[in-house]
mmCIF file of C-alpha atoms in Angstrom:
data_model
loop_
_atom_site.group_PDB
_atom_site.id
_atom_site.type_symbol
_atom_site.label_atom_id
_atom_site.label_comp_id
_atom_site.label_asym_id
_atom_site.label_seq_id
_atom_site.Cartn_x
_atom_site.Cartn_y
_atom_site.Cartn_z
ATOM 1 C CA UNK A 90 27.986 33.583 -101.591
ATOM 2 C CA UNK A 91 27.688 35.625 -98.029
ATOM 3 C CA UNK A 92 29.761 35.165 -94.821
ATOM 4 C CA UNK A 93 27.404 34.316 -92.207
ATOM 5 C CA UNK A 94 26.526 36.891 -90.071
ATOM 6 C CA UNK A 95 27.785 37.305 -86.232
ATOM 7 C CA UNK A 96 23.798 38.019 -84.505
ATOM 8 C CA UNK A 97 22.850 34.499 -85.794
ATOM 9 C CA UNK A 98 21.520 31.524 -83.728
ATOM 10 C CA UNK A 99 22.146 28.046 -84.327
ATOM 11 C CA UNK A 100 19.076 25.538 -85.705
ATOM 12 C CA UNK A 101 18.815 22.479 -83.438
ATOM 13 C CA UNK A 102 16.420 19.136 -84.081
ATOM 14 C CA UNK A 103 14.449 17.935 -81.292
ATOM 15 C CA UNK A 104 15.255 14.328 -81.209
ATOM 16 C CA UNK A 105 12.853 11.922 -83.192
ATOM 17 C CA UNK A 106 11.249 8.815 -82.376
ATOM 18 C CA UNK A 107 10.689 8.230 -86.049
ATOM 19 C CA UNK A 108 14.041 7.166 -87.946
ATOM 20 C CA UNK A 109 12.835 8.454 -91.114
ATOM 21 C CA UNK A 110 11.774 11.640 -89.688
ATOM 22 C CA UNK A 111 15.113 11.982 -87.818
ATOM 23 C CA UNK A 112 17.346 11.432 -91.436
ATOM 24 C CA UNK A 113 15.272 13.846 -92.986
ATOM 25 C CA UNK A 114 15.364 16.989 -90.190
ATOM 26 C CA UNK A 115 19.596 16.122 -90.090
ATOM 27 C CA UNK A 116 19.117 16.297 -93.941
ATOM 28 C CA UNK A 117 17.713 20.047 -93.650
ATOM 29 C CA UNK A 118 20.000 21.036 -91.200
ATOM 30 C CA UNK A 119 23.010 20.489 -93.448
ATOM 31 C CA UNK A 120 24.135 22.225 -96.236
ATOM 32 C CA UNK A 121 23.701 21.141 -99.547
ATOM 33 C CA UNK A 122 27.235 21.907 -100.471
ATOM 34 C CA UNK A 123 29.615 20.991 -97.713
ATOM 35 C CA UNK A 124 27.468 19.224 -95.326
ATOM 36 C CA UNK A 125 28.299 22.043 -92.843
ATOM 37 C CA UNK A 126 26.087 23.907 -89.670
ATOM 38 C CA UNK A 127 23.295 25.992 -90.769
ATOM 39 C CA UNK A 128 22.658 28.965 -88.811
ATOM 40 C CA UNK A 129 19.658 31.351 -89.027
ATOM 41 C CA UNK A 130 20.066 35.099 -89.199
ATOM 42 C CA UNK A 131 16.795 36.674 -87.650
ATOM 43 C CA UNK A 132 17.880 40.391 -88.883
ATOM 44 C CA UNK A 133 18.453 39.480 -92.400
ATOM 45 C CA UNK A 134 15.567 36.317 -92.669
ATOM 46 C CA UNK A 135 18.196 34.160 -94.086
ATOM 47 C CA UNK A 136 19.664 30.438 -93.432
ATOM 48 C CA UNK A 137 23.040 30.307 -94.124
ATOM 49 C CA UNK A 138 26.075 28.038 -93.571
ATOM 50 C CA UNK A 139 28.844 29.006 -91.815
ATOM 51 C CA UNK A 140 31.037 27.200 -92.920
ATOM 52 C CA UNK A 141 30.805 28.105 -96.664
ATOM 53 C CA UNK A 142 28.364 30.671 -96.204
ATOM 54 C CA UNK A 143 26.007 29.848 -99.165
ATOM 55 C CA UNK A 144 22.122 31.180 -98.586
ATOM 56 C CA UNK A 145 19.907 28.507 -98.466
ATOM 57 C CA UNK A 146 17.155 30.433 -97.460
ATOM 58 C CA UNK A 147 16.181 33.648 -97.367
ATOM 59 C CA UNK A 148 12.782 36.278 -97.806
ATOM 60 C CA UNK A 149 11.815 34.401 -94.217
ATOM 61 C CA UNK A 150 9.104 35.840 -92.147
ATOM 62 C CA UNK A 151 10.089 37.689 -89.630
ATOM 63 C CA UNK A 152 8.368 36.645 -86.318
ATOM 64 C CA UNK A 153 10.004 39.259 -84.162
ATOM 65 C CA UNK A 154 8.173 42.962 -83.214
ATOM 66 C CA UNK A 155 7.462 45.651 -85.677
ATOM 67 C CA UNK A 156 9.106 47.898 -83.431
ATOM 68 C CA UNK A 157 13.167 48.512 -82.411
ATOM 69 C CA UNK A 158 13.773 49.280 -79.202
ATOM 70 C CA UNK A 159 17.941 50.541 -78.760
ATOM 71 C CA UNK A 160 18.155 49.290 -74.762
ATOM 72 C CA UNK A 161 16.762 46.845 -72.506
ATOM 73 C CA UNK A 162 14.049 49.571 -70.587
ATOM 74 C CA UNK A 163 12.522 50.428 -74.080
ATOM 75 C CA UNK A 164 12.129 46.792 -75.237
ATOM 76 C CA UNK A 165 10.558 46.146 -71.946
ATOM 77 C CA UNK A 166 8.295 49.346 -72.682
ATOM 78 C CA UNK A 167 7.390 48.154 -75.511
ATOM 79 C CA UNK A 168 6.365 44.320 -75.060
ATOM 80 C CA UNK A 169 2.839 43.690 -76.281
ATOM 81 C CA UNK A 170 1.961 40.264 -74.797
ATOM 82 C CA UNK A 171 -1.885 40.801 -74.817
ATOM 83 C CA UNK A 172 -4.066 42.912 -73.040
ATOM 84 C CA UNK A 173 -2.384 44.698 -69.878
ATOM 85 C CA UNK A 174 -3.813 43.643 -66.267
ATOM 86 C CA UNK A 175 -5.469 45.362 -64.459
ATOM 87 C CA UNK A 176 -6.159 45.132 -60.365
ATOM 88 C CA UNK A 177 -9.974 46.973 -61.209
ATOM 89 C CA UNK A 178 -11.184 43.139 -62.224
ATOM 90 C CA UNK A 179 -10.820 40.350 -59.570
ATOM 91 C CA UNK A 180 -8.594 37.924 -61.927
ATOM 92 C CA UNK A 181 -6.483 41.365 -63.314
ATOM 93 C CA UNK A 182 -8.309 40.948 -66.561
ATOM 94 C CA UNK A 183 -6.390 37.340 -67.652
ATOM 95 C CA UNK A 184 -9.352 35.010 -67.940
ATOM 96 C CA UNK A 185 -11.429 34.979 -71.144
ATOM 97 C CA UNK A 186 -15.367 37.138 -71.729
ATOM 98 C CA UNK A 187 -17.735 35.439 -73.492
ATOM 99 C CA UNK A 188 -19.898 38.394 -74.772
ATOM 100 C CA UNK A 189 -23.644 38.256 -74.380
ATOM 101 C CA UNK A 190 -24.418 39.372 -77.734
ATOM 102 C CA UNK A 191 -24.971 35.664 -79.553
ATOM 103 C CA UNK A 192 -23.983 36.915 -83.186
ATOM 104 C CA UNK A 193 -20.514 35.341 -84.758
ATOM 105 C CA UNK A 194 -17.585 36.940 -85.950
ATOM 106 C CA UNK A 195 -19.335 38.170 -89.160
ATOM 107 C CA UNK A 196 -22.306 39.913 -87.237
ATOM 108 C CA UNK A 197 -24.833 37.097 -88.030
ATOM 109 C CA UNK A 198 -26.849 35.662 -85.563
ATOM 110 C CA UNK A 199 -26.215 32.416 -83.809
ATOM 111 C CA UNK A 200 -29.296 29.010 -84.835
ATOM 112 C CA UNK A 201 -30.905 28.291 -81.592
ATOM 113 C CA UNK A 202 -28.832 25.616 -80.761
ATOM 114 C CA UNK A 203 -25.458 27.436 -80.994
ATOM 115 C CA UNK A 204 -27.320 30.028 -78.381
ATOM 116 C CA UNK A 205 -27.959 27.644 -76.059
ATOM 117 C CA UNK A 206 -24.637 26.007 -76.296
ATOM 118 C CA UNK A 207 -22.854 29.591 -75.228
ATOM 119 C CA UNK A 208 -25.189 30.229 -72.592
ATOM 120 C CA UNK A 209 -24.332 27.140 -70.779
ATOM 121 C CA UNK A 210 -20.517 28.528 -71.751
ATOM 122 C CA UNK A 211 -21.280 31.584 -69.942
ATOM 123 C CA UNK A 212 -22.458 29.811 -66.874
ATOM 124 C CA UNK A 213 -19.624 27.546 -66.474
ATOM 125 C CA UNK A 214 -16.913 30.518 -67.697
ATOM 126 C CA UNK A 215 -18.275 32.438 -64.924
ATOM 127 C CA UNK A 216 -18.128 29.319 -62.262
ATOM 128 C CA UNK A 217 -14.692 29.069 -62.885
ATOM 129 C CA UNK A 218 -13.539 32.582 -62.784
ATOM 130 C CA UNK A 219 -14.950 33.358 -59.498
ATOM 131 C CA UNK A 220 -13.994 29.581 -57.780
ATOM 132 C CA UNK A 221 -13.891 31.024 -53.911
ATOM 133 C CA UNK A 222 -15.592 33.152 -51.625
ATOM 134 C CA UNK A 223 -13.047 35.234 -51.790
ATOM 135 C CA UNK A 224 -12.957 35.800 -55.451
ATOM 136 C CA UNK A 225 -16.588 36.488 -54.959
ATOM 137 C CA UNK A 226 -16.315 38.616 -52.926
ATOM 138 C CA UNK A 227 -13.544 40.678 -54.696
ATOM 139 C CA UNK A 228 -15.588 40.601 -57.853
ATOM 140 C CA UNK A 229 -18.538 42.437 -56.142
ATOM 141 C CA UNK A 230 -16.474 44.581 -54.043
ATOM 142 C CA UNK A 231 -14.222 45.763 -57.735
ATOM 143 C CA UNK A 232 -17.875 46.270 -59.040
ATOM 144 C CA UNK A 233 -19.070 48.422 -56.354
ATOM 145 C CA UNK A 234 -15.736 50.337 -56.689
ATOM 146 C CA UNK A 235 -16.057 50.930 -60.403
ATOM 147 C CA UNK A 236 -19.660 52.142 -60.132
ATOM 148 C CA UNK A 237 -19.074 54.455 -57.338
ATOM 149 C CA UNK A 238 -15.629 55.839 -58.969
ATOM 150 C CA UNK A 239 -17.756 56.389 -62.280
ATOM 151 C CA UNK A 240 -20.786 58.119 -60.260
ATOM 152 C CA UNK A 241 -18.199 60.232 -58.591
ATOM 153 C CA UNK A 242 -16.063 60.990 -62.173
ATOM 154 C CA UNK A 243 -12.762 59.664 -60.463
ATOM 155 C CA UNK A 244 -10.025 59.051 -62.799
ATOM 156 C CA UNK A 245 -8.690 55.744 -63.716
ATOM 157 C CA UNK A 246 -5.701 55.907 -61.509
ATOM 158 C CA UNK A 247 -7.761 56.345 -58.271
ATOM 159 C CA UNK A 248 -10.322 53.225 -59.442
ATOM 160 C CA UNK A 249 -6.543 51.396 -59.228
ATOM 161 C CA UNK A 250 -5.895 52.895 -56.340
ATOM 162 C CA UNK A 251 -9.263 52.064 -54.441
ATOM 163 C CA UNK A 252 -8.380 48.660 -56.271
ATOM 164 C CA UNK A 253 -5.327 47.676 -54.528
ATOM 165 C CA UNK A 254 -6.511 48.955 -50.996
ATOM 166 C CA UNK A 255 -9.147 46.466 -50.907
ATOM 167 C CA UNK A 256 -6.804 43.941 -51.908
ATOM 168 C CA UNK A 257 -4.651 44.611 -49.152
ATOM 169 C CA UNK A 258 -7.301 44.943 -46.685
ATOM 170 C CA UNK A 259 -8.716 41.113 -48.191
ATOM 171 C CA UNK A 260 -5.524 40.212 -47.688
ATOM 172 C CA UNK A 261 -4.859 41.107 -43.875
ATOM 173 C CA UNK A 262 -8.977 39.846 -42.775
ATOM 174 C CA UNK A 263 -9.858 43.527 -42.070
ATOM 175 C CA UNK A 264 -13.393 42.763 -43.355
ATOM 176 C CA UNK A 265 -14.654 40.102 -40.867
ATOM 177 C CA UNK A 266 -18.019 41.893 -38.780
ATOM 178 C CA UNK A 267 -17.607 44.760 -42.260
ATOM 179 C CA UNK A 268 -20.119 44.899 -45.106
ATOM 180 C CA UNK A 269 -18.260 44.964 -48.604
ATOM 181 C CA UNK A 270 -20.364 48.133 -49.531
ATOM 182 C CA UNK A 271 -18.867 49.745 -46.145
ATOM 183 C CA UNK A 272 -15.117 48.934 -47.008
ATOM 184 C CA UNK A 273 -15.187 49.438 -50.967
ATOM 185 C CA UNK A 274 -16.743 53.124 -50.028
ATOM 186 C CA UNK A 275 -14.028 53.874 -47.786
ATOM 187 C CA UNK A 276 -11.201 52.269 -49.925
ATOM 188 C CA UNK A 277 -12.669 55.095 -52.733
ATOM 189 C CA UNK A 278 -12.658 57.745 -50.297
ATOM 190 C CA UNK A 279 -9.013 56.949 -49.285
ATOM 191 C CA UNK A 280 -8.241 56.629 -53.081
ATOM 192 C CA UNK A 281 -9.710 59.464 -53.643
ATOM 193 C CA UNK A 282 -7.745 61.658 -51.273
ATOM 194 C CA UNK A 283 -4.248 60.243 -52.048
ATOM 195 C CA UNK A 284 -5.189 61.150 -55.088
ATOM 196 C CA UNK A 285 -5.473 64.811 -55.013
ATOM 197 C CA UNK A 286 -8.687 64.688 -56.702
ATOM 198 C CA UNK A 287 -11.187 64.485 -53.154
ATOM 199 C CA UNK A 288 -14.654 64.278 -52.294
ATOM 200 C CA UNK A 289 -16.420 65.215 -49.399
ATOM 201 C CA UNK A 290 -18.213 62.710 -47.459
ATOM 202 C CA UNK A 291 -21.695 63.880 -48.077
ATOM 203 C CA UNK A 292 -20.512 63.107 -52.045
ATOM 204 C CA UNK A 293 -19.622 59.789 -51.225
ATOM 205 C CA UNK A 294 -22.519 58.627 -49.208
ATOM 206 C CA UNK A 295 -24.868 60.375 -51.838
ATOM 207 C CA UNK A 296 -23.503 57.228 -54.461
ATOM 208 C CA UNK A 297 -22.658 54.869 -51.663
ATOM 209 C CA UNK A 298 -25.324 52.307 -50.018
ATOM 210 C CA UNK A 299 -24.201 52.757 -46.512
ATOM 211 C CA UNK A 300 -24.834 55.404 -43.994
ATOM 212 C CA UNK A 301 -22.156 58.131 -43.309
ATOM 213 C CA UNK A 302 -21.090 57.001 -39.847
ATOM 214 C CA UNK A 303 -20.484 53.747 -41.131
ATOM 215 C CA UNK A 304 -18.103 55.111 -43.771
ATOM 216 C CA UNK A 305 -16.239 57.718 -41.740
ATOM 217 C CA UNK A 306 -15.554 54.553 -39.298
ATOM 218 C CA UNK A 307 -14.603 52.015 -41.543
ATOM 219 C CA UNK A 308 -12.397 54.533 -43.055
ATOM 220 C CA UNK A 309 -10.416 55.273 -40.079
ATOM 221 C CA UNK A 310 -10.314 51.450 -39.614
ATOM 222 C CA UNK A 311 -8.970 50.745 -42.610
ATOM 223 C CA UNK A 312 -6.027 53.628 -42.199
ATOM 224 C CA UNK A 313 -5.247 53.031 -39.144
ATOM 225 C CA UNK A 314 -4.733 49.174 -40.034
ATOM 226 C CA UNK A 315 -3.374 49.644 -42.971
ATOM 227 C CA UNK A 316 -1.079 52.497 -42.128
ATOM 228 C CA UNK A 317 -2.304 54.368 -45.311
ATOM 229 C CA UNK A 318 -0.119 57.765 -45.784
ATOM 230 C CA UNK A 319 -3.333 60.503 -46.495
ATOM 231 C CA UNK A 320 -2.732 63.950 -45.855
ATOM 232 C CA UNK A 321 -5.485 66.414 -44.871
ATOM 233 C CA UNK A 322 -7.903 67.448 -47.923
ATOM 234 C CA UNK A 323 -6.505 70.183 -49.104
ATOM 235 C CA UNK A 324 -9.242 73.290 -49.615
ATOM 236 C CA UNK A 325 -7.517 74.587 -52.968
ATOM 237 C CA UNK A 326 -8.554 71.272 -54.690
ATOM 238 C CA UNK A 327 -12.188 71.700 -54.577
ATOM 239 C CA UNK A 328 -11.701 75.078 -56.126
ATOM 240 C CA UNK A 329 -11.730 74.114 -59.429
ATOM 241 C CA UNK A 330 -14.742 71.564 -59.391
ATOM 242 C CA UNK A 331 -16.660 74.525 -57.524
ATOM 243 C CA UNK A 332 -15.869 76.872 -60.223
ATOM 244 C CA UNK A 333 -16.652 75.403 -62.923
ATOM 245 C CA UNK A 334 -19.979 74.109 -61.280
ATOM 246 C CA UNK A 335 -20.804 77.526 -61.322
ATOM 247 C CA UNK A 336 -19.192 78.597 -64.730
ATOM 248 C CA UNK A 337 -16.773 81.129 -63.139
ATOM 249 C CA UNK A 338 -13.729 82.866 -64.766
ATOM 250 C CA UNK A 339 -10.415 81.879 -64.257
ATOM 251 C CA UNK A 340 -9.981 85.307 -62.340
ATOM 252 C CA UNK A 341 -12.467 84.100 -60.231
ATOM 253 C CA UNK A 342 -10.562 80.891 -60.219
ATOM 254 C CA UNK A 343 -7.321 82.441 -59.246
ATOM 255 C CA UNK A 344 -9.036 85.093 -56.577
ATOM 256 C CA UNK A 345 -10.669 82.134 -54.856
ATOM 257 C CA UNK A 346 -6.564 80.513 -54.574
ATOM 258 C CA UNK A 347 -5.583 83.483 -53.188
ATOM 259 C CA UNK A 348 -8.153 84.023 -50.498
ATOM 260 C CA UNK A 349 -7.151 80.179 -48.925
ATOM 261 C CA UNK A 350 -3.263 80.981 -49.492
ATOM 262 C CA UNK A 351 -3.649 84.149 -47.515
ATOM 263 C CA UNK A 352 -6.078 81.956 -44.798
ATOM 264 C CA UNK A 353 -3.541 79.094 -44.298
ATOM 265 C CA UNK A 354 -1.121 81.754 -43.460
ATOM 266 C CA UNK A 355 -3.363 83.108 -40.690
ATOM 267 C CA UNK A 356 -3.993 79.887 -39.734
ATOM 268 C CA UNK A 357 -7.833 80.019 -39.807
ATOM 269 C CA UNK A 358 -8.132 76.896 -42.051
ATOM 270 C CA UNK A 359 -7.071 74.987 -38.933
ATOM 271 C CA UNK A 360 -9.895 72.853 -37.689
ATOM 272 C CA UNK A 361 -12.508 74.074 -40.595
ATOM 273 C CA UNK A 362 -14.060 71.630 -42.768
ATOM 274 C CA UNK A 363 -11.897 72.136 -46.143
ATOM 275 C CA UNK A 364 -15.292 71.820 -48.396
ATOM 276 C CA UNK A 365 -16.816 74.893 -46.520
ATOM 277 C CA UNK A 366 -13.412 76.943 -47.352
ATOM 278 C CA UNK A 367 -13.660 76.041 -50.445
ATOM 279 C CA UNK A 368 -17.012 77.197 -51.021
ATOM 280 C CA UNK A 369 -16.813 80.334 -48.797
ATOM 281 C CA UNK A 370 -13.723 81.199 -51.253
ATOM 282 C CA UNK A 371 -15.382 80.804 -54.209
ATOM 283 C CA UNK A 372 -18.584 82.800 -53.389
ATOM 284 C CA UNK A 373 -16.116 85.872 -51.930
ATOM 285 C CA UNK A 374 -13.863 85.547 -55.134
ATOM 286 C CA UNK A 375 -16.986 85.630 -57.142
ATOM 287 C CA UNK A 376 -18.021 88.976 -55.469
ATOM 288 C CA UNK A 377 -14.361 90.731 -55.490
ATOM 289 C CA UNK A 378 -14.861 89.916 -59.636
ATOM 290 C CA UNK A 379 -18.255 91.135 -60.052
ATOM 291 C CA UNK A 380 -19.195 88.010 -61.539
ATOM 292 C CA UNK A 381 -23.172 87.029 -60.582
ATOM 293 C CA UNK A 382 -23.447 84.020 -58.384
ATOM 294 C CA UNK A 383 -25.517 83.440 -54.933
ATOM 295 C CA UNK A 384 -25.313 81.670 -51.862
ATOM 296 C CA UNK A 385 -28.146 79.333 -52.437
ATOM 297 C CA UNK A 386 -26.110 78.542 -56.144
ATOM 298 C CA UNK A 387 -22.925 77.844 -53.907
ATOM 299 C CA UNK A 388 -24.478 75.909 -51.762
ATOM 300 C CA UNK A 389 -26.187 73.755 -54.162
ATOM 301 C CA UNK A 390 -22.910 72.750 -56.142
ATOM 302 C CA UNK A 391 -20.847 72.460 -52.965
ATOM 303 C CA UNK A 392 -23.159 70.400 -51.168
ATOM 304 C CA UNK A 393 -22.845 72.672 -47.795
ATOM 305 C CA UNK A 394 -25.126 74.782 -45.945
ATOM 306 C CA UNK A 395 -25.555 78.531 -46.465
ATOM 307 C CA UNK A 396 -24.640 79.093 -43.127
ATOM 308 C CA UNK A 397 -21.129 77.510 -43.460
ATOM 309 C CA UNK A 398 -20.263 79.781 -46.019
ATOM 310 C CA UNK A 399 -21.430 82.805 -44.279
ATOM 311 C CA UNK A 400 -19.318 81.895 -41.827
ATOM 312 C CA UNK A 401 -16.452 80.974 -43.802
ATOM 313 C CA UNK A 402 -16.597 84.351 -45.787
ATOM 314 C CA UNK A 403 -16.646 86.106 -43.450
ATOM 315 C CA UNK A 404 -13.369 84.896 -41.780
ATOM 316 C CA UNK A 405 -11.855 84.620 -45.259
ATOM 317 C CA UNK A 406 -12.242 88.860 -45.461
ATOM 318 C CA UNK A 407 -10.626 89.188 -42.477
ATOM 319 C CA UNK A 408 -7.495 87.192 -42.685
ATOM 320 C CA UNK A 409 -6.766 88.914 -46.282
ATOM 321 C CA UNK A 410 -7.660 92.124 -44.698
ATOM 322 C CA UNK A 411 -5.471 91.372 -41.653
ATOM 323 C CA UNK A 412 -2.798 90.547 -43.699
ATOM 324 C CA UNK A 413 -3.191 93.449 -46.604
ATOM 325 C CA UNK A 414 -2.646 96.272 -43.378
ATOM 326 C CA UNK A 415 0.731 93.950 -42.073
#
């Protein structure tokens, strides 16, 4: 004999049509001693009574998480209600995949007739998740999106990104007299930029299927109409990518940081394309290190001319000299 514990909930009957069914859920809701309430008590997985407090029950599963969570944020942390959405799939990744391998759950392979019978599931599965043109078109436009992100070895976060930004621009009818490729590209080159993790134009015309003008314009359409927050490409984030292209040292590394500090300072970086910078600071810290790379080399990873980073080097040199005799 217990007392019944204070975290407990009540058991209620749903009401019966059945009179025989009804006498017999009031008959297990009563105790067999007193006729009092019985309660349940989740923690323990016991039914008691409190009024007596005798254990009817108990060794009950426990339907409840495997987890404890000690405040409201953590047990919100840690629901698990399924698979988590995602805006990379037109539907957020809620609708069911039939997968196109016809075996069963033990690895066997489906009779003939069982194949044909989740083909024509496959058909109509995909009919309904894409209802709409514009759930068509968001499906091909996430596509184009997740191929280009993958070409370009963008993270998840920026595929989210680039995500979302379409979504919004779907949203507002910024694609009327716009090809999907055009806007998806530019929504990734946005993405990409916010990001901290960018890529030059000629990068993202080399994976995308529309010219360059086209994306540099629909990308200052989409800004401007969106009034997307993206702040100049920074030259100090190619640096890395460029470095390890060419299997430099982290002196190099850290040289090639130092030459573009000591350039934004003098202010040449103003009005120079950031890629060239980038690549003129890498060859020069390359050469300050004695470590053995080339112009052509340089060239090739950056995807810029050799005359850019001639240039470039040169004016590098002479805003660390300029500021080495201040």
């Amino acid at each position: 004999m217990t007392n019944a514990p204070s975290n407990t909930r009540v058991r209620r009957s749903e009401p019966q049509t059945n009179e025989q069914e009804t006498e017999t859920e009031d008959e297990d809701l009563v105790c067999p001693e007193c006729a009092g309430h019985l309660v349940v008590d989740d923690e323990h997985g016991e039914t008691v009574c409190e009024d007596c407090g005798l254990v009817v029950e108990e060794d009950s599963v426990d339907r409840g998480p495997e987890w404890r969570a000690f405040d409201a944020a953590e047990k919100n942390e840690k629901s698990r209600v399924g698979a988590p959405t995602t805006n990379t799939m037109h539907d957020k990744g809620l609708s069911t995949n039939i997968d196109w391998r016809n075996k069963d759950a033990y690895g066997n392979s489906l009779g003939s007739r069982q194949r044909e019978k989740m083909q024509r599931l496959r058909k109509w599965n995909e009919r309904f998740r894409t209802r709409d043109s514009k759930e068509r078109n968001l499906k091909q436009a996430l596509g184009e999106i997740d191929r280009m992100a993958s070409a370009l070895g963008l993270p998840t976060n920026v595929r989210e990104t680039a995500s979302v930004i379409y979504r919004r621009a779907l949203d507002e009818d910024l694609l009327p007299g716009r090809s999907i490729e055009g806007v998806s590209t530019a929504c990734v080159y946005a993405a990409a930029r916010q990001a901290g993790v960018p890529r030059s134009l000629d990068e993202i015309a080399d994976v995308s299927r529309v010219e360059k003008n086209e994306i540099a314009r629909t990308y200052r359409y989409v800004v401007r109409e969106l009034g997307l927050e993206v702040q100049p490409a920074d030259p100090e984030s190619y640096v890395p990518r460029f470095a390890s292209g060419l299997e430099l040292s982290d002196e190099a590394e850290h040289r090639a940081r130092s030459l573009l500090q000591n350039a934004k300072e003098k202010g040449v970086h103003s009005g120079k394309s950031p890629v060239g910078l980038a690549a003129a600071a890498v060859y020069a810290a390359a050469l300050l290190t004695n470590e053995k790379t080339t112009q052509a080399a340089v060239s090739d990873v950056a995807d810029i001319s050799e005359v850019t980073i001639r240039n470039r080097y040169h004016e590098l040199l002479e805003a660390e000299e300029t500021i080495g005799m201040a």
